[in-house]
Amino acid sequence: MAYLPVLLVLPLLAVSDSHVGSYPAAAGMRSDDLPRWGYTPEDYVAALAKLDFEAVKTDLTAFMTQSQDFWPADYGHYGGLLIRQAWHCAGTYRSSDGRGGCDGGSQRFGPSLSWEDNANLDKSKTLLWPIKEKFGLGLSWGDLIILAGNVAIESMGGPVLGFCAGRVDAADGSQDELLGPTARQESLFPCPVNGDCKAPLGPDTVGLIYVNPQGPMANPIPRLSAGQIRDTFGRMGMNDSETVALIGGDHAFGKTHGACPEGPGPSPQEDPTRPWPGKCGSGKGKDAYTSGLEGPWTTNPTQWDNSYFKHLQSLTWELYKGPGNKWQWRVQNATGALSGIMMLTTDIALLEDPEGSYQKLVREFAEDAAKLDHAFAHAWYKLATRDMGPVTRCLGKDVPPAQPWQYPLPAPSQPQAKLSKVRAEVVKMLNRSKTESAEGFFSAVPFARLAWRCASTFRATDYRGGCNGARIRFSPEKDWPVNKGLDQVLESLQLIQDRFAGRGLPWADLIVLAGNTAVEELGGKKMQFCSGRSDAADGQGSHDLDLDLQPKSWATVRESFERMGLSAREMVVLSGGARALGFAGAQLSNSYLTRLLGIGHAASETDLMFKFDPVLAAITQEYASDNGLFLEDFAKAWTKVMDADRFKGPRGNVCARLSEPLSDRESHLRR
Ligand code: HEM
Ligand SMILES: *[C@@H]1O[C@H](CO)[C@@H](O)[C@H](O)[C@H]1NC(C)=O
Ligand SMILES: *[C@@H]1O[C@H](CO)[C@@H](O)[C@H](O)[C@H]1NC(C)=O
Ligand SMILES: *[C@@H]1O[C@H](CO)[C@@H](O)[C@H](O)[C@H]1NC(C)=O
């Protein structure tokens, strides 16, 4: 009996030929994104552990109603501004590649800083700086922006589920490079018609958070706007009730700003001695111009309630051009306070959903305030936290229990099988197949492939994926074309799994241990194995993890490694090793990279980048001339991928002592 299937074609990294004409330098694959302020991410985590969040909340609560002349608070309360800031920080998240979100606090940098939708959010950061300065390193900008939104909601009487602390500030805006607009976004994630962008991009317009408030391409057609809202909020991972609760719940607060038709002009100066050459009067307070739309949604915009939904469904709304000369909606024949409120086309869209679902939810939230409270609190927490990954990354006293979208795993089993015995079984199986299978030693390769496929779903962008949970056993992962044939490898491992039944051997540990053992048997260095994984009950949480940009070019390959949080060195060493196993006699070594550097060696365009990209070539040359270094770094990079999802707090890893980084400056996750 053959325990193992015939050699499964290795593309550990499925890369096919493509014809890319040039090899620009590896800009963007920066191995060095450490903050430059003289501290490390570990210093941040230590400071965070000591931070008194209650004191921050007390200061923020007082802050809300201390209006400052530099940028006066509407209705004497900064809540609306700070909720919009938090929403725009978190709402860049997209489930296609996990990019975006407030972790990193990159709203402070380009490109999102200068998005049309983020107008005047520089003012809120100037206002918040004294609080950031007071609490220092432990209070990241990302946490401060979200917490300010939470406190704003609470101080206006709204419901908040909790707070997951631990956003790690980025040193610059590079993590948002692919949100655009940038040349790299345009080449990898193009949007031919801006205003109708498709996935993997999140919003329909690059530069807006989700959709155009005036309707598709500024056409005030609510019915069409509803479809865009469903599409784009869906790409953020929100369903209908979450979408409606968020839009109507949050528009209970604050107002839109478009005091005059002439547009924003230059931003008002905070220096009172310098005259402001702007167009709308003083440019601030009642003269502010942000979106060009003007007015509040409710008659009490500093108070939480469901009047947005009541007004929306019970009043008759008519289209008009507001003072900012943009399409908006007012109450027909309004008198008194109702003559002061407005709706956006995207709000009216909730009444004209062709699927009928938004109308139903508007009615439910208008009639049942408690239902809105529940839906809103949960949806806001999800919005703010979605890019943080599993709950094991959250710190602080206010962290609520794991939410379904955090895909919690059961606690590791007790007892745990003796690993040396499991390893011996794997070796025995490999030995048997060596004698019984025509492919000889090749048969270890499928074990390595299984472990790689299991672990390499990990993405550092939102900390989802990875082998913990062993979801590769279930749909959708097991049905992905790239995983073809792995069911047979799992069948082989079932024999070992059966042998240890009842002794605590999770599939996730077995898959990684078998992969490690295979790599070692194929000539790799002995690796330390970090156990303690557990198994998910189903494949939930794997959807969206299969983004595979086509055509394959070195730019798309680089993107996929970057998404996994791997450096250029790690990309070279892992790719070189995978090729060696696939093509070079199934022995792990630098042989493939050595051959690649030789004159006239045929290789795919994507592999040739290791030779012709100047930075990658230098790395390749280093590995080609030192097989010992190659094997050592391969073991480290492999182990890093296998253990990438073993979170312990924002930056920690339960396996940390086992997987030291390649070097301090070159291998930590990008964020
Ligand atoms: C269909 C999606 C949405 C659109 C098109 C939209 C559009 C807008 C626009 C144009 C403004 C006015 C900005 C200004 O001129 O100051 C605004 C304000 C605001 N939005 Fe939204 N919004 C949407 C969803 C949301 C969501 C989901 C939230 C919360 C999670 C939110 C929270 C707010 C808040 C609090 C304000 C008031 C800002 C202030 O008082 O300064 N919006 N929105
Ligand atoms: C949307 O998701 C929430 C949270 O998982 C759930 O409670 C709600 O029923 C869902 N709504 C719809 C319309 O599917
Ligand atoms: C209400 O407004 C509509 C449209 O602006 C107008 O045609 C109608 O005459 C108004 N009705 C009353 C009673 O004022
Ligand atoms: C596997 O085979 C190697 C030599 O090919 C041998 O040294 C080793 O003892 C064998 N291990 C097991 C568990 O059978």
PDB file of C-alpha atoms and ligand atoms in Angstrom, residues 318 330-334, ligand 3:
ATOM      1  CA  GLU A 318     -37.515  66.333  -1.801  1.00  0.00           C
ATOM      2  CA  ARG A 330     -35.060  68.268   2.573  1.00  0.00           C
ATOM      3  CA  VAL A 331     -38.425  67.758   4.213  1.00  0.00           C
ATOM      4  CA  GLN A 332     -41.220  68.860   1.935  1.00  0.00           C
ATOM      5  CA  ASN A 333     -43.349  71.713   3.270  1.00  0.00           C
ATOM      6  CA  ALA A 334     -41.337  71.676   6.486  1.00  0.00           C
TER       7      ALA A 334
HETATM    8  C1  LIG B   3     -45.660  71.318  -0.598  1.00  0.00           C
HETATM    9  O1  LIG B   3     -44.523  71.353  -1.449  1.00  0.00           O
HETATM   10  C2  LIG B   3     -44.786  71.010  -2.772  1.00  0.00           C
HETATM   11  C3  LIG B   3     -43.454  70.887  -3.497  1.00  0.00           C
HETATM   12  O2  LIG B   3     -42.527  71.824  -3.040  1.00  0.00           O
HETATM   13  C4  LIG B   3     -45.716  72.006  -3.420  1.00  0.00           C
HETATM   14  O3  LIG B   3     -46.014  71.624  -4.734  1.00  0.00           O
HETATM   15  C5  LIG B   3     -47.006  72.042  -2.592  1.00  0.00           C
HETATM   16  O4  LIG B   3     -47.821  73.048  -3.073  1.00  0.00           O
HETATM   17  C6  LIG B   3     -46.712  72.298  -1.127  1.00  0.00           C
HETATM   18  N1  LIG B   3     -47.923  72.160  -0.348  1.00  0.00           N
HETATM   19  C7  LIG B   3     -48.307  73.023   0.557  1.00  0.00           C
HETATM   20  C8  LIG B   3     -49.555  72.723   1.301  1.00  0.00           C
HETATM   21  O5  LIG B   3     -47.666  74.039   0.785  1.00  0.00           O
END
